[in-house]
Tab-separated table of C-alpha atoms in Angstrom:
chain	number	residue	atom	x	y	z
A	1	MET	CA	13.725	-126.386	86.999
A	2	THR	CA	15.784	-125.592	90.320
A	3	MET	CA	13.788	-122.590	91.106
A	4	LEU	CA	10.872	-123.903	90.130
A	5	ALA	CA	11.497	-126.637	92.891
A	6	ALA	CA	12.201	-124.326	95.532
A	7	CYS	CA	8.704	-122.089	94.862
A	8	ALA	CA	6.040	-122.050	97.774
A	9	ARG	CA	2.511	-124.471	97.303
A	10	TYR	CA	-0.518	-123.257	97.496
A	11	ALA	CA	-2.477	-124.447	100.420
A	12	PRO	CA	-6.652	-124.061	99.977
A	13	ALA	CA	-7.709	-122.786	103.767
A	14	PRO	CA	-11.672	-122.250	103.833
A	15	LEU	CA	-13.918	-120.762	105.923
A	16	THR	CA	-16.904	-121.789	107.135
A	17	VAL	CA	-19.265	-119.037	108.224
A	18	THR	CA	-21.480	-121.594	110.530
A	19	ASP	CA	-18.648	-122.097	112.604
A	20	LEU	CA	-17.596	-118.195	113.323
A	21	GLY	CA	-18.890	-116.207	115.787
A	22	LYS	CA	-19.754	-118.339	118.526
A	23	PRO	CA	-18.955	-117.617	121.695
A	24	THR	CA	-15.107	-119.145	122.898
A	25	VAL	CA	-15.424	-118.219	126.674
A	26	GLN	CA	-16.484	-120.822	129.173
A	27	ALA	CA	-17.498	-120.274	133.154
A	28	ALA	CA	-14.830	-122.259	133.507
A	29	ASP	CA	-12.001	-120.152	131.559
A	30	LEU	CA	-13.197	-116.969	133.982
A	31	PRO	CA	-11.993	-116.430	137.195
A	32	GLY	CA	-14.412	-116.444	140.046
A	33	ASP	CA	-12.947	-113.103	141.140
A	34	ALA	CA	-12.159	-111.190	137.771
A	35	ASP	CA	-12.415	-107.331	138.479
A	36	ALA	CA	-12.339	-105.202	135.287
A	37	HIS	CA	-8.585	-105.744	134.646
A	38	ALA	CA	-8.996	-109.112	134.108
A	39	LEU	CA	-11.949	-108.914	132.033
A	40	LEU	CA	-9.899	-106.224	129.826
A	41	HIS	CA	-7.528	-109.236	129.719
A	42	ILE	CA	-10.474	-111.511	129.166
A	43	ALA	CA	-11.661	-109.047	126.526
A	44	LEU	CA	-8.605	-108.394	125.003
A	45	ALA	CA	-7.770	-112.044	123.964
A	46	HIS	CA	-10.985	-112.792	122.349
A	47	ASP	CA	-11.805	-109.856	120.345
A	48	PRO	CA	-12.391	-110.260	116.822
A	49	ALA	CA	-12.438	-106.488	115.639
A	50	VAL	CA	-8.371	-106.836	117.847
A	51	ALA	CA	-7.762	-109.790	116.307
A	52	ALA	CA	-8.709	-108.995	112.643
A	53	ALA	CA	-6.352	-105.878	113.223
A	54	ARG	CA	-3.382	-107.150	114.467
A	55	ALA	CA	-3.810	-110.040	111.347
A	56	THR	CA	-3.393	-107.262	108.915
A	57	LEU	CA	-0.380	-105.254	111.419
A	58	THR	CA	1.217	-109.611	110.429
A	59	ALA	CA	0.364	-108.918	107.047
A	60	ALA	CA	1.771	-105.111	106.283
A	61	LEU	CA	4.955	-106.509	107.944
A	62	SER	CA	5.582	-109.116	105.505
A	63	SER	CA	4.581	-106.778	102.927
A	64	GLN	CA	6.741	-104.489	104.675
A	65	LYS	CA	9.413	-107.217	104.483
A	66	ALA	CA	8.422	-108.068	100.887
A	67	ALA	CA	8.974	-104.353	99.538
A	68	ARG	CA	12.859	-104.427	100.073
A	69	ASN	CA	13.447	-107.123	98.224
A	70	LEU	CA	14.741	-106.576	94.061
A	71	PRO	CA	11.831	-106.731	91.564
A	72	PRO	CA	11.492	-109.317	89.885
A	73	LEU	CA	14.232	-109.719	86.623
A	74	SER	CA	13.449	-111.061	83.525
A	75	LEU	CA	14.962	-113.584	80.960
A	76	THR	CA	14.231	-113.323	77.490
A	77	LEU	CA	15.157	-116.836	75.649
A	78	THR	CA	15.949	-116.115	70.944
A	79	THR	CA	16.556	-119.162	68.579
A	80	GLU	CA	16.761	-118.337	64.789
A	81	TYR	CA	17.297	-120.650	62.201
A	82	SER	CA	19.074	-119.880	58.932
A	83	ARG	CA	20.536	-122.438	56.814
A	84	ASP	CA	21.070	-119.784	54.076
A	85	SER	CA	23.532	-117.861	56.099
A	86	ASP	CA	25.601	-121.187	57.302
A	87	PRO	CA	24.579	-124.649	55.950
A	88	GLN	CA	26.449	-126.267	58.793
A	89	LYS	CA	25.718	-124.164	61.196
A	90	PRO	CA	22.313	-122.973	60.670
A	91	TRP	CA	20.968	-122.585	64.411
A	92	LEU	CA	21.570	-119.364	66.645
A	93	TYR	CA	20.925	-119.142	70.248
A	94	GLY	CA	20.767	-116.642	72.883
A	95	GLY	CA	19.896	-115.261	76.200
A	96	ALA	CA	19.733	-112.155	77.655
A	97	VAL	CA	18.836	-111.265	81.431
A	98	GLY	CA	16.444	-108.414	82.332
A	99	ILE	CA	18.256	-106.323	85.616
A	100	PRO	CA	15.867	-103.546	86.642
A	101	LEU	CA	18.413	-101.217	88.341
A	102	ASP	CA	16.616	-100.653	91.598
A	103	VAL	CA	18.306	-97.398	92.864
A	104	GLY	CA	16.730	-93.793	93.864
A	105	SER	CA	13.964	-91.849	94.768
A	106	LYS	CA	11.781	-95.569	92.788
A	107	ARG	CA	13.122	-97.907	95.247
A	108	ALA	CA	13.214	-95.268	98.161
A	109	THR	CA	8.783	-94.166	97.579
A	110	ARG	CA	8.190	-98.073	97.059
A	111	VAL	CA	10.254	-98.719	100.689
A	112	THR	CA	8.692	-95.591	102.600
A	113	GLY	CA	5.188	-96.612	100.804
A	114	ALA	CA	5.129	-100.028	102.874
A	115	ASP	CA	6.853	-98.936	106.008
A	116	LEU	CA	3.751	-96.564	106.026
A	117	ALA	CA	1.423	-99.409	105.948
A	118	VAL	CA	2.719	-100.762	108.471
A	119	ILE	CA	2.185	-97.509	110.518
A	120	ARG	CA	-1.120	-97.482	109.939
A	121	ALA	CA	-1.961	-100.564	110.249
A	122	ARG	CA	0.152	-100.066	114.180
A	123	TYR	CA	-2.313	-97.024	114.448
A	124	ALA	CA	-5.677	-99.288	113.754
A	125	LEU	CA	-5.029	-102.029	115.924
A	126	ALA	CA	-4.459	-99.330	118.878
A	127	GLU	CA	-7.572	-98.206	118.015
A	128	ALA	CA	-9.172	-101.691	118.298
A	129	VAL	CA	-8.048	-102.556	121.520
A	130	TRP	CA	-9.483	-99.221	122.601
A	131	GLY	CA	-12.430	-99.840	120.846
A	132	VAL	CA	-13.059	-103.151	123.348
A	133	ARG	CA	-11.705	-101.306	126.853
A	134	GLN	CA	-14.224	-98.057	125.922
A	135	ASN	CA	-17.255	-101.202	125.299
A	136	LEU	CA	-16.139	-102.900	128.208
A	137	HIS	CA	-15.799	-99.787	130.460
A	138	GLN	CA	-19.223	-98.572	129.288
A	139	THR	CA	-20.880	-102.004	130.208
A	140	LEU	CA	-19.037	-102.382	133.344
A	141	ASN	CA	-20.622	-99.514	134.215
A	142	ASP	CA	-24.323	-100.156	133.107
A	143	LEU	CA	-24.469	-103.467	135.204
A	144	SER	CA	-22.794	-102.357	138.253
A	145	LEU	CA	-25.651	-100.172	138.895
A	146	ALA	CA	-28.049	-102.032	137.316
A	147	GLN	CA	-29.053	-103.997	140.160
A	148	GLN	CA	-29.183	-100.619	142.785
A	149	ASP	CA	-31.464	-99.272	139.625
A	150	ILE	CA	-33.951	-102.286	139.957
A	151	ASP	CA	-33.925	-102.441	144.003
A	152	LEU	CA	-35.281	-98.393	143.792
A	153	ASN	CA	-37.069	-98.350	140.844
A	154	GLN	CA	-38.732	-101.489	143.090
A	155	THR	CA	-39.114	-99.217	146.557
A	156	LEU	CA	-40.543	-96.600	144.518
A	157	LEU	CA	-43.725	-98.529	143.074
A	158	ASP	CA	-44.338	-100.183	146.567
A	159	GLN	CA	-44.381	-96.543	147.992
A	160	ARG	CA	-46.645	-95.252	144.742
A	161	LEU	CA	-49.137	-98.534	145.121
A	162	SER	CA	-49.057	-97.204	149.007
A	163	TYR	CA	-49.935	-94.114	148.250
A	164	GLN	CA	-52.899	-95.186	145.534
A	165	SER	CA	-54.267	-96.828	148.234
A	166	VAL	CA	-54.011	-94.537	150.927
A	167	MET	CA	-55.500	-91.935	148.224
A	168	GLN	CA	-58.246	-94.629	147.135
A	169	ALA	CA	-59.292	-94.708	150.209
A	170	ARG	CA	-59.873	-91.000	151.199
A	171	VAL	CA	-61.975	-90.971	148.019
A	172	THR	CA	-64.568	-93.293	148.956
A	173	HIS	CA	-64.794	-91.869	151.960
A	174	GLY	CA	-65.229	-88.589	150.195
A	175	GLU	CA	-62.258	-86.945	151.986
A	176	ASP	CA	-60.572	-85.689	148.569
A	177	ALA	CA	-61.489	-85.930	144.880
A	178	GLN	CA	-61.144	-88.476	142.344
A	179	GLY	CA	-58.768	-86.639	140.643
A	180	LEU	CA	-56.121	-86.943	143.258
A	181	ALA	CA	-56.969	-90.825	142.564
A	182	ALA	CA	-56.178	-90.505	138.891
A	183	GLN	CA	-53.069	-89.023	139.525
A	184	ALA	CA	-51.752	-91.914	141.692
A	185	ALA	CA	-52.655	-94.475	139.331
A	186	LEU	CA	-50.572	-92.536	136.690
A	187	ASP	CA	-47.826	-92.293	138.953
A	188	VAL	CA	-47.701	-96.129	139.805
A	189	SER	CA	-48.073	-96.896	135.765
A	190	ALA	CA	-45.131	-94.723	135.533
A	191	ALA	CA	-43.218	-96.237	138.391
A	192	ARG	CA	-44.336	-100.028	136.874
A	193	GLN	CA	-42.628	-98.573	133.437
A	194	GLY	CA	-39.649	-97.410	135.261
A	195	LEU	CA	-38.940	-100.412	136.626
A	196	ALA	CA	-38.764	-102.922	133.450
A	197	GLN	CA	-36.740	-100.071	131.972
A	198	ALA	CA	-34.494	-100.630	134.779
A	199	GLU	CA	-34.675	-104.530	134.127
A	200	THR	CA	-34.203	-103.834	130.807
A	201	ARG	CA	-31.524	-102.042	131.387
A	202	LYS	CA	-29.493	-104.537	132.933
A	203	ILE	CA	-30.838	-107.374	130.570
A	204	GLN	CA	-28.870	-104.945	127.738
A	205	ALA	CA	-25.908	-104.509	130.208
A	206	ILE	CA	-25.707	-108.289	130.865
A	207	ALA	CA	-26.035	-109.140	127.416
A	208	ALA	CA	-23.303	-106.119	126.295
A	209	LEU	CA	-21.023	-107.671	129.335
A	210	ALA	CA	-21.442	-111.308	127.474
A	211	ARG	CA	-20.970	-110.177	123.727
A	212	ALA	CA	-17.422	-108.213	125.382
A	213	LEU	CA	-16.267	-111.114	126.954
A	214	SER	CA	-17.092	-113.703	123.975
A	215	THR	CA	-19.175	-115.778	126.115
A	216	ASP	CA	-23.198	-116.551	127.060
A	217	PRO	CA	-25.508	-114.335	128.800
A	218	ALA	CA	-25.902	-116.645	131.615
A	219	THR	CA	-22.458	-116.866	132.498
A	220	ALA	CA	-21.884	-113.161	132.218
A	221	ALA	CA	-24.575	-112.674	134.016
A	222	ASN	CA	-23.294	-114.647	137.759
A	223	LEU	CA	-19.904	-112.135	136.832
A	224	PRO	CA	-18.557	-110.910	139.848
A	225	VAL	CA	-19.239	-106.635	138.301
A	226	ARG	CA	-17.178	-104.181	139.725
A	227	ALA	CA	-16.491	-101.038	137.939
A	228	ASP	CA	-13.495	-98.813	138.324
A	229	ASP	CA	-13.867	-94.866	138.886
A	230	PRO	CA	-10.543	-93.660	139.258
A	231	ASP	CA	-9.826	-90.648	139.937
A	232	ALA	CA	-10.367	-87.540	137.534
A	233	PRO	CA	-7.197	-85.917	136.638
A	234	THR	CA	-6.733	-81.883	137.719
A	235	GLY	CA	-6.376	-78.901	135.522
A	236	ALA	CA	-2.652	-79.053	134.860
A	237	GLN	CA	-3.202	-82.751	134.336
A	238	LEU	CA	-5.933	-82.428	131.643
A	239	ALA	CA	-3.922	-79.876	129.846
A	240	SER	CA	-0.790	-82.152	129.507
A	241	MET	CA	-2.841	-85.242	128.646
A	242	THR	CA	-4.718	-82.967	125.716
A	243	ASP	CA	-1.466	-81.928	124.194
A	244	ARG	CA	-0.643	-85.974	124.518
A	245	ALA	CA	-3.821	-86.075	122.957
A	246	LEU	CA	-2.684	-85.073	119.743
A	247	TYR	CA	-0.629	-88.064	119.405
A	248	CYS	CA	-1.983	-90.831	121.132
A	249	ARG	CA	-5.483	-90.844	118.902
A	250	ALA	CA	-5.771	-93.081	116.179
A	251	ASP	CA	-7.580	-90.470	113.547
A	252	VAL	CA	-5.197	-87.656	114.066
A	253	LEU	CA	-2.080	-90.021	113.702
A	254	THR	CA	-3.828	-91.703	110.851
A	255	ALA	CA	-4.288	-88.295	109.359
A	256	VAL	CA	-0.143	-87.443	109.879
A	257	VAL	CA	-0.026	-90.844	107.929
A	258	ASP	CA	-2.204	-89.906	105.039
A	259	TYR	CA	-0.081	-87.203	104.338
A	260	ASP	CA	2.566	-88.493	104.715
A	261	ILE	CA	1.597	-90.998	102.193
A	262	ALA	CA	0.071	-87.991	100.034
A	263	GLU	CA	3.538	-86.776	100.326
A	264	ASN	CA	5.365	-90.427	99.178
A	265	ASP	CA	2.602	-90.204	96.305
A	266	LEU	CA	3.996	-86.738	94.818
A	267	ARG	CA	7.441	-88.213	95.722
A	268	THR	CA	6.170	-91.191	92.999
A	269	ALA	CA	4.819	-88.579	90.630
A	270	ILE	CA	8.311	-86.621	89.746
A	271	ALA	CA	10.076	-89.966	89.621
A	272	ALA	CA	8.276	-91.321	87.176
A	273	GLN	CA	9.382	-87.544	85.233
A	274	TYR	CA	12.625	-90.067	84.209
A	275	ALA	CA	13.438	-93.278	82.287
A	276	ASP	CA	13.257	-96.408	83.550
A	277	ILE	CA	16.675	-97.771	83.297
A	278	ASN	CA	16.906	-102.517	82.463
A	279	ILE	CA	19.958	-103.266	82.214
A	280	GLN	CA	20.195	-106.327	80.069
A	281	PRO	CA	23.827	-108.836	79.878
A	282	GLY	CA	23.171	-111.729	77.482
A	283	TYR	CA	24.414	-114.597	75.666
A	284	THR	CA	24.422	-115.511	72.310
A	285	TRP	CA	26.167	-118.800	70.463
A	286	GLU	CA	25.844	-117.566	66.603
A	287	ARG	CA	26.393	-120.701	64.186
A	288	GLY	CA	29.643	-121.180	65.894
A	289	ALA	CA	30.821	-117.663	67.243
A	290	VAL	CA	30.095	-116.477	71.043
A	291	LYS	CA	29.150	-112.624	71.444
A	292	LEU	CA	28.490	-111.490	74.701
A	293	PRO	CA	25.776	-108.612	74.374
A	294	LEU	CA	24.886	-105.538	76.575
A	295	SER	CA	22.043	-104.032	76.018
A	296	LEU	CA	20.279	-100.793	78.280
A	297	SER	CA	15.966	-100.315	77.964
A	298	LEU	CA	14.737	-97.426	78.677
A	299	THR	CA	10.809	-97.082	79.909
A	300	LEU	CA	10.656	-93.759	78.707
A	301	PRO	CA	7.821	-91.055	81.288
A	302	PRO	CA	4.499	-89.931	79.899
A	303	LEU	CA	4.162	-87.562	77.060
A	304	ASP	CA	3.364	-84.973	79.054
A	305	GLY	CA	6.561	-85.246	81.197
A	306	ASN	CA	3.748	-86.306	84.315
A	307	ARG	CA	2.891	-83.052	84.830
A	308	ALA	CA	-0.554	-84.240	85.438
A	309	ALA	CA	0.017	-87.372	87.922
A	310	ILE	CA	2.745	-84.524	89.941
A	311	THR	CA	-0.534	-81.893	90.366
A	312	ALA	CA	-3.328	-84.087	91.052
A	313	ALA	CA	-0.636	-85.689	93.702
A	314	GLN	CA	0.261	-81.950	95.067
A	315	ASN	CA	-3.743	-81.524	95.592
A	316	THR	CA	-3.721	-84.429	97.030
A	317	ARG	CA	-1.508	-83.986	99.171
A	318	LEU	CA	-2.602	-80.416	100.167
A	319	ALA	CA	-6.198	-81.970	100.855
A	320	ALA	CA	-4.244	-84.711	103.590
A	321	GLY	CA	-2.732	-81.421	105.449
A	322	LYS	CA	-6.088	-79.385	105.659
A	323	THR	CA	-8.025	-82.835	106.774
A	324	LEU	CA	-5.283	-82.820	109.506
A	325	GLU	CA	-5.653	-79.393	110.455
A	326	ASP	CA	-9.122	-80.031	110.830
A	327	ARG	CA	-8.112	-83.334	113.242
A	328	VAL	CA	-6.065	-81.231	115.484
A	329	ARG	CA	-8.696	-78.782	115.064
A	330	THR	CA	-11.303	-81.001	116.057
A	331	THR	CA	-9.299	-83.179	118.795
A	332	ARG	CA	-8.928	-80.232	121.234
A	333	ALA	CA	-13.189	-78.669	120.738
A	334	THR	CA	-13.996	-82.375	121.686
A	335	VAL	CA	-11.965	-82.632	124.811
A	336	LEU	CA	-12.714	-79.169	125.861
A	337	GLN	CA	-16.506	-79.820	125.827
A	338	ALA	CA	-16.018	-83.493	127.408
A	339	ALA	CA	-13.977	-82.054	129.871
A	340	THR	CA	-16.521	-79.153	130.551
A	341	THR	CA	-19.492	-81.926	130.781
A	342	TYR	CA	-17.847	-84.017	133.204
A	343	ALA	CA	-17.047	-81.519	135.454
A	344	THR	CA	-20.467	-80.529	135.235
A	345	ASP	CA	-21.876	-84.247	135.973
A	346	VAL	CA	-19.570	-84.018	138.707
A	347	THR	CA	-21.089	-80.909	140.499
A	348	THR	CA	-24.601	-82.122	139.838
A	349	ALA	CA	-23.789	-85.569	141.564
A	350	ARG	CA	-22.038	-84.063	144.703
A	351	THR	CA	-25.117	-81.311	144.907
A	352	ILE	CA	-27.641	-84.054	144.926
A	353	ALA	CA	-25.288	-86.510	147.695
A	354	ASP	CA	-24.426	-83.628	149.538
A	355	HIS	CA	-27.782	-81.742	149.985
A	356	ASP	CA	-30.416	-83.119	147.750
A	357	LEU	CA	-30.761	-86.846	148.979
A	358	PRO	CA	-29.855	-86.141	153.198
A	359	LEU	CA	-32.619	-83.000	152.982
A	360	SER	CA	-35.080	-85.350	151.160
A	361	ARG	CA	-34.702	-87.960	154.016
A	362	ASP	CA	-34.345	-85.610	156.824
A	363	MET	CA	-38.809	-84.535	155.359
A	364	ALA	CA	-39.178	-88.664	154.778
A	365	ASP	CA	-38.043	-89.208	158.750
A	366	ARG	CA	-40.167	-86.052	160.462
A	367	ALA	CA	-43.047	-86.502	158.571
A	368	GLY	CA	-42.925	-90.047	159.540
A	369	ARG	CA	-42.651	-88.928	163.433
A	370	LEU	CA	-45.267	-86.088	162.515
A	371	ALA	CA	-47.714	-89.202	161.308
A	372	THR	CA	-46.740	-91.729	164.115
A	373	ALA	CA	-47.783	-88.765	166.393
A	374	GLY	CA	-51.336	-88.212	164.617
A	375	GLU	CA	-50.089	-84.977	164.196
A	376	THR	CA	-49.675	-85.213	160.046
A	377	ASP	CA	-52.171	-87.574	157.393
A	378	GLN	CA	-50.151	-90.428	156.751
A	379	SER	CA	-50.361	-89.699	153.351
A	380	GLU	CA	-47.693	-87.228	153.892
A	381	ALA	CA	-45.447	-89.053	155.206
A	382	LEU	CA	-45.913	-91.511	152.067
A	383	LEU	CA	-44.880	-88.403	149.451
A	384	ALA	CA	-41.788	-87.548	151.827
A	385	ARG	CA	-40.662	-91.378	151.337
A	386	ILE	CA	-41.114	-90.868	147.395
A	387	ASN	CA	-39.317	-88.018	147.450
A	388	ALA	CA	-36.523	-89.595	149.284
A	389	THR	CA	-37.243	-92.345	146.967
A	390	GLN	CA	-37.209	-90.283	144.001
A	391	ALA	CA	-34.116	-88.124	144.826
A	392	ALA	CA	-31.576	-91.532	145.602
A	393	LEU	CA	-33.001	-92.871	141.691
A	394	ASN	CA	-31.589	-88.941	140.321
A	395	LEU	CA	-28.996	-89.371	142.332
A	396	LEU	CA	-28.320	-93.005	140.839
A	397	GLN	CA	-28.686	-91.290	137.430
A	398	ALA	CA	-26.437	-88.571	137.603
A	399	ARG	CA	-23.805	-90.969	138.950
A	400	ARG	CA	-24.360	-92.696	135.985
A	401	THR	CA	-24.065	-90.157	133.203
A	402	ALA	CA	-21.323	-88.717	135.277
A	403	ALA	CA	-19.176	-92.262	134.681
A	404	THR	CA	-20.460	-92.538	130.973
A	405	ASP	CA	-19.034	-88.746	130.068
A	406	ARG	CA	-16.029	-89.452	131.986
A	407	LEU	CA	-15.177	-92.506	129.695
A	408	THR	CA	-16.350	-89.387	126.722
A	409	LEU	CA	-13.274	-87.655	128.101
A	410	GLU	CA	-11.147	-90.460	128.231
A	411	ASP	CA	-12.272	-91.255	124.731
A	412	ALA	CA	-11.417	-87.974	123.455
A	413	LEU	CA	-8.007	-87.583	124.945
A	414	HIS	CA	-7.612	-91.489	124.008
A	415	GLN	CA	-6.124	-92.211	127.147
A	416	SER	CA	-7.415	-93.710	130.790
A	417	PHE	CA	-7.310	-92.161	134.030
A	418	ASP	CA	-6.256	-95.682	135.244
A	419	ALA	CA	-2.460	-96.440	135.301
A	420	ALA	CA	-3.038	-100.452	134.674
A	421	ASP	CA	-4.985	-100.187	132.220
A	422	THR	CA	-2.880	-98.156	130.515
A	423	GLN	CA	0.028	-100.258	131.248
A	424	ILE	CA	-1.909	-103.913	129.608
A	425	LEU	CA	-3.145	-101.444	126.311
A	426	THR	CA	0.293	-100.460	125.867
A	427	ASP	CA	0.855	-104.850	125.795
A	428	ALA	CA	-2.202	-105.440	123.881
A	429	VAL	CA	-0.839	-103.442	120.672
A	430	LYS	CA	2.424	-105.006	120.750
A	431	VAL	CA	3.267	-107.110	117.775
A	432	GLN	CA	7.080	-107.876	116.894
A	433	PRO	CA	7.869	-107.730	113.183
């Protein structure tokens, strides 16, 4: 009864699905000058995947403590009535406590399994935190370029409309064929579609930012967004980060844990070849005589000596080793591919910024001066300005692609190029036992 009085009581904790998933961050909760680092703090604090991974880690830590406890004892009570044995004292009372011997490899494998579950949960938390960082930075990159994208597409549409008007006037006066006006109209339609796509990209980016910060789109739309653009690592730094990636990527680390788990399961299967020993000291009052019996019980292994389970565990360990080898090889290949792609993107953006865009603007200025002096047609000047605007759009797209592929490279490395980001992520995965 004393033991029952000390037992924990069940407390129901029902969840209402309709109350889950609602925005939890209001406009007043967001700083007016929030930069990418401040927004990352907010996103990590309110992301449900991070909260779930942290709760899973807390549960694993609790299980780790429980695994170190002794297995439950057993209590056997017996009674017997027999007047034939002794009419004056017909009753026999007895009791025995079963104490399992929790020693050796069986305890070690149980404790090791709980420790590995904690490590695996920590990796899952780190992966959830990293995913929040990646999603937020991708959203900030998209949103930081969205308005410039809209402005350039609006400028291109206005220029296309002006060029269409000029061409239609030339066709009307019989100076050009109708096909040129039709082509100009098609170019106007394409420019309208480009503007609509740019506006859609901004709406999507605002919605993604609202989701990342657990707020509503109206609040997210009013945030001052500043995306960071840290310097890319040098060749030597990248090589060092590639080696560290094997200890940073959750899939590689999880594969290591899976191999350790398979190793632990093999030790468990080998330990199951031997009998479980259970000591049962007892007390018996047998019709006036007190006895202190001591018994020893054995739980025998399977008839095949547990060879089938050992073979299965060995094959599982072999498969886990092959999986780990594949993860390491894939990681190195992914990093190399991402680094090559990013370097190409940077080169392309630099070429457009240093050569194509200045050249197209010079040609537009020259054509404008010639048109003003009457030495060329107005349509030529409009075409030159259209080409300059298109070059600016090409540069914007190249920068967007480079920013996305930079994030892809960071994701392949599972390391941020921003030291402040690294510190924030390190703090976010800390959970004390």
